[in-house]
PDB file of C-alpha atoms in Angstrom:
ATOM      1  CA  UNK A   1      27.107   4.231  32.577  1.00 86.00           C
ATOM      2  CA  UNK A   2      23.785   5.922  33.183  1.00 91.00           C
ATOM      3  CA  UNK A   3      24.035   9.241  34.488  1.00 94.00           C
ATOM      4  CA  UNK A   4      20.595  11.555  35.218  1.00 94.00           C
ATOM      5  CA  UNK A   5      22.620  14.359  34.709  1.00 92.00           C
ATOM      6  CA  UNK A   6      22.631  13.868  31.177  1.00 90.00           C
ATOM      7  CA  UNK A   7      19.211  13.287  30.632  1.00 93.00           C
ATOM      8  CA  UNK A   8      17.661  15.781  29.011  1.00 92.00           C
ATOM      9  CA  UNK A   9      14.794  16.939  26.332  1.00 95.00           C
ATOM     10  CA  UNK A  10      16.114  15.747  22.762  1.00 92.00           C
ATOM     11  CA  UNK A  11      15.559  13.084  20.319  1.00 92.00           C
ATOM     12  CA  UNK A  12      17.937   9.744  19.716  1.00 92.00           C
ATOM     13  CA  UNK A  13      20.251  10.134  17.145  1.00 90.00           C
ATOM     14  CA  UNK A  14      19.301   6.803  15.429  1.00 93.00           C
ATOM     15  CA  UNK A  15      15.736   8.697  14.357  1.00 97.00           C
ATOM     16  CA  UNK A  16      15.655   9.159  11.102  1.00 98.00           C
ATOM     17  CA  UNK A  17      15.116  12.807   9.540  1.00 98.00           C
ATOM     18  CA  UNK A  18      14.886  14.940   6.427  1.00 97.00           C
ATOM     19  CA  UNK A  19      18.608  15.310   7.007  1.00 97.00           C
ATOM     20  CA  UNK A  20      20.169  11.948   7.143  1.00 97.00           C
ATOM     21  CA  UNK A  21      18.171   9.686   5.123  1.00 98.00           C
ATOM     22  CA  UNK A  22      17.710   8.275   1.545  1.00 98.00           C
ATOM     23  CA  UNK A  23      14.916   6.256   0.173  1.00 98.00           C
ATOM     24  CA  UNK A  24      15.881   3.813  -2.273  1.00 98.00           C
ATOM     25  CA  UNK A  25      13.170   1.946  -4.136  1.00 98.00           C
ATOM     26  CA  UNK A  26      13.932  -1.342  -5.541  1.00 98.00           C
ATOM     27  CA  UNK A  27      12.250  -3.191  -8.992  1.00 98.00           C
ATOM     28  CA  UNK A  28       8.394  -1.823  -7.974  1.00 98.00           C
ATOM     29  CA  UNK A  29       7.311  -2.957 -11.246  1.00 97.00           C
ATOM     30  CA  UNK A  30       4.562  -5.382 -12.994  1.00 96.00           C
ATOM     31  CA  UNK A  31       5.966  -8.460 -12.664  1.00 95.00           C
ATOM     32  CA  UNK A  32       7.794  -8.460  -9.497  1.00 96.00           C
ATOM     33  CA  UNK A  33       4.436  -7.649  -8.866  1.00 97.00           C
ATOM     34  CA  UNK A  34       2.470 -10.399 -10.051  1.00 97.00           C
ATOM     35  CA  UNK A  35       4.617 -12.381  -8.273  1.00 97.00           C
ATOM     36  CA  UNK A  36       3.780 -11.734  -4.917  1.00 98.00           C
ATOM     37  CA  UNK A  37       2.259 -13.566  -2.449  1.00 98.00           C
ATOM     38  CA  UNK A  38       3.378 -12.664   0.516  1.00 98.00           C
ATOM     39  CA  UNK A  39       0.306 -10.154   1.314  1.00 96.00           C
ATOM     40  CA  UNK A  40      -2.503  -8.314  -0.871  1.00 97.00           C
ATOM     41  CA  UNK A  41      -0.553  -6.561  -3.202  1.00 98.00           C
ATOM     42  CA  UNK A  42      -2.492  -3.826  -3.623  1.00 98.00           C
ATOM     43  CA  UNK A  43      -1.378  -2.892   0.001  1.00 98.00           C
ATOM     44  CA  UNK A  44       1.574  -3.096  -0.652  1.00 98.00           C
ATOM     45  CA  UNK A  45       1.151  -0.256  -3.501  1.00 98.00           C
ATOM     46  CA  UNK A  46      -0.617   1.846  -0.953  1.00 98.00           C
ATOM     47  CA  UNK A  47       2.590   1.863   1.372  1.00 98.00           C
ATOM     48  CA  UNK A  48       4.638   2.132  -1.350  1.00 98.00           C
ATOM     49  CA  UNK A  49       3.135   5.358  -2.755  1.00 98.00           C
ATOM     50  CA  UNK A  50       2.484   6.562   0.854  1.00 98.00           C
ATOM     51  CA  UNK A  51       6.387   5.976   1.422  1.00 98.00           C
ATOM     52  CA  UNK A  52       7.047   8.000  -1.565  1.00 98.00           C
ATOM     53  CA  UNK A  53       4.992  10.489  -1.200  1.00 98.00           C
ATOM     54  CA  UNK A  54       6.450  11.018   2.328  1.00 98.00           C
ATOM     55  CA  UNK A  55       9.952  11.510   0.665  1.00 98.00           C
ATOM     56  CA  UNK A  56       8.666  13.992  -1.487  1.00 98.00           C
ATOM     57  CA  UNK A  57       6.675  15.993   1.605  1.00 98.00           C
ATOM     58  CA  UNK A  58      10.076  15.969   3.730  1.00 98.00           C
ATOM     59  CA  UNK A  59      12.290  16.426   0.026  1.00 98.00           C
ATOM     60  CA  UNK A  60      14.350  13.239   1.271  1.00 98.00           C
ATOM     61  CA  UNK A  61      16.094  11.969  -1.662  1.00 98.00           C
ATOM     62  CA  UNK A  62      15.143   9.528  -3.537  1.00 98.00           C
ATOM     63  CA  UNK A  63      16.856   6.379  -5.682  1.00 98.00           C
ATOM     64  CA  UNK A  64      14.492   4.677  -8.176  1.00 98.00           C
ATOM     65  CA  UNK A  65      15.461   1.786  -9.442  1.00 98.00           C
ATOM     66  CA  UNK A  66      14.526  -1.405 -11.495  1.00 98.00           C
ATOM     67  CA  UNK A  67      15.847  -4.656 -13.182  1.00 97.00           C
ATOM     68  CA  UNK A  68      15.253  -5.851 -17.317  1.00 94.00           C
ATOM     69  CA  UNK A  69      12.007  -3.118 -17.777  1.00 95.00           C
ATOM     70  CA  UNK A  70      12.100  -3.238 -20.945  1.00 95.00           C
ATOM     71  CA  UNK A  71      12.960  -7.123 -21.518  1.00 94.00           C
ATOM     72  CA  UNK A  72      11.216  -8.743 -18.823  1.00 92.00           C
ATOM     73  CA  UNK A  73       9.725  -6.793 -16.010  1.00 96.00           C
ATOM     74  CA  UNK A  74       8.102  -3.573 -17.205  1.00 96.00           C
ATOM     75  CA  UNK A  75       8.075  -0.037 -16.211  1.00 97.00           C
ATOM     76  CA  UNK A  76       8.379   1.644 -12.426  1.00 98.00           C
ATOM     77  CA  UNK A  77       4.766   1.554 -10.833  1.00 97.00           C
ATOM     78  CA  UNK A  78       2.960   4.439 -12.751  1.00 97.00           C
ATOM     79  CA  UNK A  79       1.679   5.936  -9.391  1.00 97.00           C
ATOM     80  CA  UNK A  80       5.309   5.888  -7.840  1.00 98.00           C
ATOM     81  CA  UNK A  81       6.710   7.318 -11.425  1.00 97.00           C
ATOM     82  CA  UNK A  82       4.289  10.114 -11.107  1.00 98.00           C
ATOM     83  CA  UNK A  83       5.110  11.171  -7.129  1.00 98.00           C
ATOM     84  CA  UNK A  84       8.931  12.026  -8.965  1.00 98.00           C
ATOM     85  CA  UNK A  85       7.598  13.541 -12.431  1.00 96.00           C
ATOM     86  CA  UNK A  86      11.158  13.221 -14.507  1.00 95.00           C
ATOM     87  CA  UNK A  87      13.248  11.741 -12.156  1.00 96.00           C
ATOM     88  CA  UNK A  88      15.937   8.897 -13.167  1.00 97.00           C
ATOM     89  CA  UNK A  89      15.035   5.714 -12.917  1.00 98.00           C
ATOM     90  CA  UNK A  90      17.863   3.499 -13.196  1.00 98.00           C
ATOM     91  CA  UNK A  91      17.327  -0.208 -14.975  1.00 98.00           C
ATOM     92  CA  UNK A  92      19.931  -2.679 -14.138  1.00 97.00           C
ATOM     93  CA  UNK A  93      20.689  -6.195 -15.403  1.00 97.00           C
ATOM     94  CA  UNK A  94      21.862  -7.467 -11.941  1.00 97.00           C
ATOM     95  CA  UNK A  95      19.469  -8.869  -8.994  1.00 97.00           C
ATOM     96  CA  UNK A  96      21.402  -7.395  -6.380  1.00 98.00           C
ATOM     97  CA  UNK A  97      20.836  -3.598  -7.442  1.00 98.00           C
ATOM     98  CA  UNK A  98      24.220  -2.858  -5.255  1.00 98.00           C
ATOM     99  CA  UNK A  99      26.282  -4.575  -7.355  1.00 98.00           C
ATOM    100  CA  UNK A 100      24.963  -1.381 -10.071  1.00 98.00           C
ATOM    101  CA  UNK A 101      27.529   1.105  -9.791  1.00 98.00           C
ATOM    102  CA  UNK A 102      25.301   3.973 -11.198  1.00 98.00           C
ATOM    103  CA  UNK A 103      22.928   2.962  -8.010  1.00 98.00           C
ATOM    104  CA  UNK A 104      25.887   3.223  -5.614  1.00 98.00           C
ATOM    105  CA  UNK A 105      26.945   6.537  -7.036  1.00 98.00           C
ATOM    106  CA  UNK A 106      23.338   7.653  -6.569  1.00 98.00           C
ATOM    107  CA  UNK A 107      22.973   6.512  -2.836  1.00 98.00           C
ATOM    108  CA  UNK A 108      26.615   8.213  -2.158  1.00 98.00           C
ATOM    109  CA  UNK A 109      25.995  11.505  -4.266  1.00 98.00           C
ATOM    110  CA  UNK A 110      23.573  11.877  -1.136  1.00 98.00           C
ATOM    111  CA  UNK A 111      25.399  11.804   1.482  1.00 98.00           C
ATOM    112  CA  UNK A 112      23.299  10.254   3.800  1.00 98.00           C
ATOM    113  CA  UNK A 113      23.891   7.339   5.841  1.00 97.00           C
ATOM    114  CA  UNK A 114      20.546   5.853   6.394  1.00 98.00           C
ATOM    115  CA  UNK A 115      19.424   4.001   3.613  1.00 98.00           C
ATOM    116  CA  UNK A 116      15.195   3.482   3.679  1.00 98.00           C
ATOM    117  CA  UNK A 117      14.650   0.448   1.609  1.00 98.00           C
ATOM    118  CA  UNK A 118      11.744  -0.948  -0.231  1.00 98.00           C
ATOM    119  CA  UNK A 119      11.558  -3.297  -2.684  1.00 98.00           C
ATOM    120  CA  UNK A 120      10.338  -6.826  -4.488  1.00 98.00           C
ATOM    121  CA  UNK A 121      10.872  -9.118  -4.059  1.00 97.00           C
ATOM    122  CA  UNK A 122      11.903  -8.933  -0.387  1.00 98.00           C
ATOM    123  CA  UNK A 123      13.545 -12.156  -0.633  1.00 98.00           C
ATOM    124  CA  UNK A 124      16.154 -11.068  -3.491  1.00 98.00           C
ATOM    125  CA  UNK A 125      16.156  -7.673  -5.027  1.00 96.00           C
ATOM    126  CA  UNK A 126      15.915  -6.475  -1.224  1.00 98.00           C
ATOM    127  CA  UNK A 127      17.506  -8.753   1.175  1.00 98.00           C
ATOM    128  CA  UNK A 128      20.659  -8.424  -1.450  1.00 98.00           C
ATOM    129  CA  UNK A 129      21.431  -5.002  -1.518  1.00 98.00           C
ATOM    130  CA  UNK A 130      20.253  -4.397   2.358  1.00 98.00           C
ATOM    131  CA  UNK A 131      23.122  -6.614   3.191  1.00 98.00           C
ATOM    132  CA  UNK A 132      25.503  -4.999   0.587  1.00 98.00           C
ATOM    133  CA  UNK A 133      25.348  -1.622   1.975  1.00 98.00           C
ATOM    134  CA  UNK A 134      25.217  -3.147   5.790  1.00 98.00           C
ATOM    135  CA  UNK A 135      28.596  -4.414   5.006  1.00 98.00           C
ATOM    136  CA  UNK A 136      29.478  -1.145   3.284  1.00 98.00           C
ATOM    137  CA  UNK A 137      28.910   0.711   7.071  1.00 98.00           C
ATOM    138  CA  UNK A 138      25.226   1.897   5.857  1.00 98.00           C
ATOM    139  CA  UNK A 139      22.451   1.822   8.073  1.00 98.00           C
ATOM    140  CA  UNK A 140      19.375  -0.044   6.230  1.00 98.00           C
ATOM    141  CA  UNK A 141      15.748   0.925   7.609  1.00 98.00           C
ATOM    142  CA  UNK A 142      13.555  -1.703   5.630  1.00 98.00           C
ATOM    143  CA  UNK A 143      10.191  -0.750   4.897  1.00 98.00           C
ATOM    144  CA  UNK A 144       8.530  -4.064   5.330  1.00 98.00           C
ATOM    145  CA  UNK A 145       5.068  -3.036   4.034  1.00 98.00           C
ATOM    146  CA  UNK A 146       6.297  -1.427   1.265  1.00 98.00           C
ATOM    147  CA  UNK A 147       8.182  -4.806   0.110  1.00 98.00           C
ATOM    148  CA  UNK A 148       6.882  -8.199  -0.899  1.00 98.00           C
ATOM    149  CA  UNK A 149       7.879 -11.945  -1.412  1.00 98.00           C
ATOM    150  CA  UNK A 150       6.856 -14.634  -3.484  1.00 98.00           C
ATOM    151  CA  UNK A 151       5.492 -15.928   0.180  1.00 98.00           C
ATOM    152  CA  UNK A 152       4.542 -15.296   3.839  1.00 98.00           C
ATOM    153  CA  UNK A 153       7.596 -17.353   4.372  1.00 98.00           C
ATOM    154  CA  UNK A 154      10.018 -15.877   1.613  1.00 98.00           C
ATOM    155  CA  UNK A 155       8.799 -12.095   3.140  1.00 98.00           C
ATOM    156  CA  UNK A 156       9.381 -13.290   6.405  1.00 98.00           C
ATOM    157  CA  UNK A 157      12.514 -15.171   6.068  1.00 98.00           C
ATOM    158  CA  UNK A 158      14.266 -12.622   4.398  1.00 98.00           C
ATOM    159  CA  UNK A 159      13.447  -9.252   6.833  1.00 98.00           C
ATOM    160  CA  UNK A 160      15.082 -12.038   9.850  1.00 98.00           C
ATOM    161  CA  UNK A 161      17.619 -12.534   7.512  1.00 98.00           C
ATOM    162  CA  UNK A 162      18.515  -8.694   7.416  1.00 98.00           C
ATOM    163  CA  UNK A 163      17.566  -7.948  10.625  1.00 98.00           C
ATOM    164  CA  UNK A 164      20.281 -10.723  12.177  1.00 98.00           C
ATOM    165  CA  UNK A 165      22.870  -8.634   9.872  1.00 98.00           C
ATOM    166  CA  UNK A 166      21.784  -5.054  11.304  1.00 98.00           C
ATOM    167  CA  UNK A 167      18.886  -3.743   9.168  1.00 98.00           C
ATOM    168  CA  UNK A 168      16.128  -1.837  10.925  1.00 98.00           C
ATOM    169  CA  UNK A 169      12.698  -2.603  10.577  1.00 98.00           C
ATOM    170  CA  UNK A 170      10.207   0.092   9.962  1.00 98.00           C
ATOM    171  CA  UNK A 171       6.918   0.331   7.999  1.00 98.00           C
ATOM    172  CA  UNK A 172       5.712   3.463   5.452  1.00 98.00           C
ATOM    173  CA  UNK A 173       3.587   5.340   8.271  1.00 98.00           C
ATOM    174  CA  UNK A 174       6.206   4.890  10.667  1.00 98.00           C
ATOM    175  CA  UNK A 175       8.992   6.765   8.304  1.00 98.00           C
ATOM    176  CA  UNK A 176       6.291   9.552   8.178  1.00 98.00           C
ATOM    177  CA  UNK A 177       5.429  10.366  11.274  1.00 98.00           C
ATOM    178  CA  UNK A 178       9.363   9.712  12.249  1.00 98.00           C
ATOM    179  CA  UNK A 179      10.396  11.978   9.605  1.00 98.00           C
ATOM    180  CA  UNK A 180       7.639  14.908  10.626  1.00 98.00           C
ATOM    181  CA  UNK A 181       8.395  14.265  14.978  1.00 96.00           C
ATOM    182  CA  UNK A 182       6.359  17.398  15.929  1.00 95.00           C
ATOM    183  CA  UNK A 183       2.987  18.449  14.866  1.00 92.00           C
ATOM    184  CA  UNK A 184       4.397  22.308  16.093  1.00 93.00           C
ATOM    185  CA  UNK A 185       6.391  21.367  12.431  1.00 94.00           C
ATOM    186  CA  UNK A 186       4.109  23.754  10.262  1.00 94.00           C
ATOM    187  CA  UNK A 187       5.722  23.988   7.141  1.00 96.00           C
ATOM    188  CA  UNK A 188       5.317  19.947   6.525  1.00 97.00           C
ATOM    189  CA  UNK A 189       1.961  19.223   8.773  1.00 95.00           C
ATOM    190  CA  UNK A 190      -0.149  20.395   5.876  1.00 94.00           C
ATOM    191  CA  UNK A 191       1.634  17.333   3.605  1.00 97.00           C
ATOM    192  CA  UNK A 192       1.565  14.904   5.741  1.00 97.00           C
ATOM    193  CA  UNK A 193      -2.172  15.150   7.020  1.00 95.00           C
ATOM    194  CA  UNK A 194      -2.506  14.809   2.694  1.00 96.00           C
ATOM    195  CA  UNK A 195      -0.574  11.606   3.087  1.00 98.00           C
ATOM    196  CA  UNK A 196      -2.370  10.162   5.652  1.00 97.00           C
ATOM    197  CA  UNK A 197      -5.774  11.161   4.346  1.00 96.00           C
ATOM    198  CA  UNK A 198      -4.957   9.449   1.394  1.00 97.00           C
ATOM    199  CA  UNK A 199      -2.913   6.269   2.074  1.00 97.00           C
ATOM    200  CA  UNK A 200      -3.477   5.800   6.295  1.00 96.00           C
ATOM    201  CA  UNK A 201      -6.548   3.855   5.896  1.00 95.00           C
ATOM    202  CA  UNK A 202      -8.991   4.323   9.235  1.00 95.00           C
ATOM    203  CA  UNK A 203      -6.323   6.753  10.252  1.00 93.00           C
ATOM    204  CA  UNK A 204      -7.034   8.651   7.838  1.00 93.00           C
ATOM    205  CA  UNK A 205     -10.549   8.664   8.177  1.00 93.00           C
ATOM    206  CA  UNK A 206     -10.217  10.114  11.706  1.00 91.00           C
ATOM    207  CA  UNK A 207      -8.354  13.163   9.974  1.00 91.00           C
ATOM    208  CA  UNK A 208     -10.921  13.899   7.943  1.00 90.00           C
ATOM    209  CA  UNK A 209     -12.979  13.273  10.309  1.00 89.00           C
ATOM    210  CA  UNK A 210     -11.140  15.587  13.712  1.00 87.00           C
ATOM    211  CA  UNK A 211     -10.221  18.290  10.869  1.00 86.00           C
ATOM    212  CA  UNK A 212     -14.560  18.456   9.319  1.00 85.00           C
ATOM    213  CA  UNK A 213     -15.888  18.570  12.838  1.00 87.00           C
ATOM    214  CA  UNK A 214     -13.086  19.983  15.680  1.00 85.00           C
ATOM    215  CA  UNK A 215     -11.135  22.134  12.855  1.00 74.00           C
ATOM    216  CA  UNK A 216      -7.785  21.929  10.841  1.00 71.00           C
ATOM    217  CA  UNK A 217      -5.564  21.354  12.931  1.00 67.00           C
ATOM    218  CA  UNK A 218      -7.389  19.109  15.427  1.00 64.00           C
ATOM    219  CA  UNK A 219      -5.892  16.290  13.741  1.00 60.00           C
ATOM    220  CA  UNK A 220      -2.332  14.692  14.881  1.00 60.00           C
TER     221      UNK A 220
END
């Protein structure tokens, strides 16, 4: 029952934060990629580098991932292998990359509950494990932008699919401004205005733009 009482100054506790989140990304590799056709893939590299580089800004974890690289599908995207210089990435034989118990470890060595997912293809290698870890009491933020299908349809199909089961959609610039909140936030504005200069498209054109002629921290 609603109560004005209660209301006060404070943010919902289904926002995600530097605290309670993991990004997982899912098979972001060559030939997932040339299979896409859901939306110009080189968009969907944007977000995905964007959505990395967001993790690394905030120091979110992060879970890289990918299926057969060396017998089928190639290596992680270079530009999301070089946001996490040495970090694990962990091949698997299996589509559904929660059926990979090193993955599960990985996602539970965390601690977090709030799984940001991003993968392709959004119809398989995504939809899978988003409803795996649903059903596991995870909560699944699914970075449509970031993820691709063989299709419009297959892309679409599969975020309504998820979304009936629970998942949360979100897209890249969305988890970055969500994770920053406040532009008082000094010790990440710096990073973030660098993500959005670089991957926000027109957005980021009116930082450069506010921060050149108002000053530095006109921009927010």
């Amino acid at each position: 029952m609603f109560d004005v009482n209660q209301v006060h100054a404070g943010p919902s506790g289904d926002l995600l934060t530097p605290d309670n989140s993991v990004m997982v990304f899912v098979d972001h590799q060559p030939q997932m990629f040339f299979g896409v056709g859901s939306g110009d893939r080189t968009a969907v590299i944007n977000a995905t580098v964007g959505l990395a580089k967001a993790a690394r800004a905030f120091d979110v974890p992060a879970v890289l991932t990918t299926v057969a690289a060396e017998s089928f599908s190639g290596p992680i995207l270079p530009q999301l292998a070089e946001v996490f210089p040495g970090h694990e990435v962990i091949d698997r034989t299996s589509m559904n990359a929660w059926e990979d118990e090193a993955l599960v470890e990985a996602v539970k060595a965390t601690g977090r509950r709030k799984i940001i997912l991003s993968g392709l293809w959004t119809e398989v290698c995504l939809v899978l494990p988003a409803l795996s870890a649903l059903e596991q009491g995870y909560e699944v933020y699914v970075v449509s932008d970031a993820s691709g299908g063989v299709s419009p349809a297959a892309h679409e199909h599969a975020v309504q699919r998820m979304l009936a089961a629970g998942a949360v959609p979100v897209t890249w610039i969305q988890v970055l401004l969500e994770l920053q909140r406040d532009w008082a936030r000094e010790e990440t504005y710096g990073a973030v205005m660098e993500v959005v200069k670089e991957h926000a498209g027109a957005y980021g054109m009116g930082v450069v733009y506010a921060q050149a002629v108002i000053g530095a921290h006109a921009a927010g």
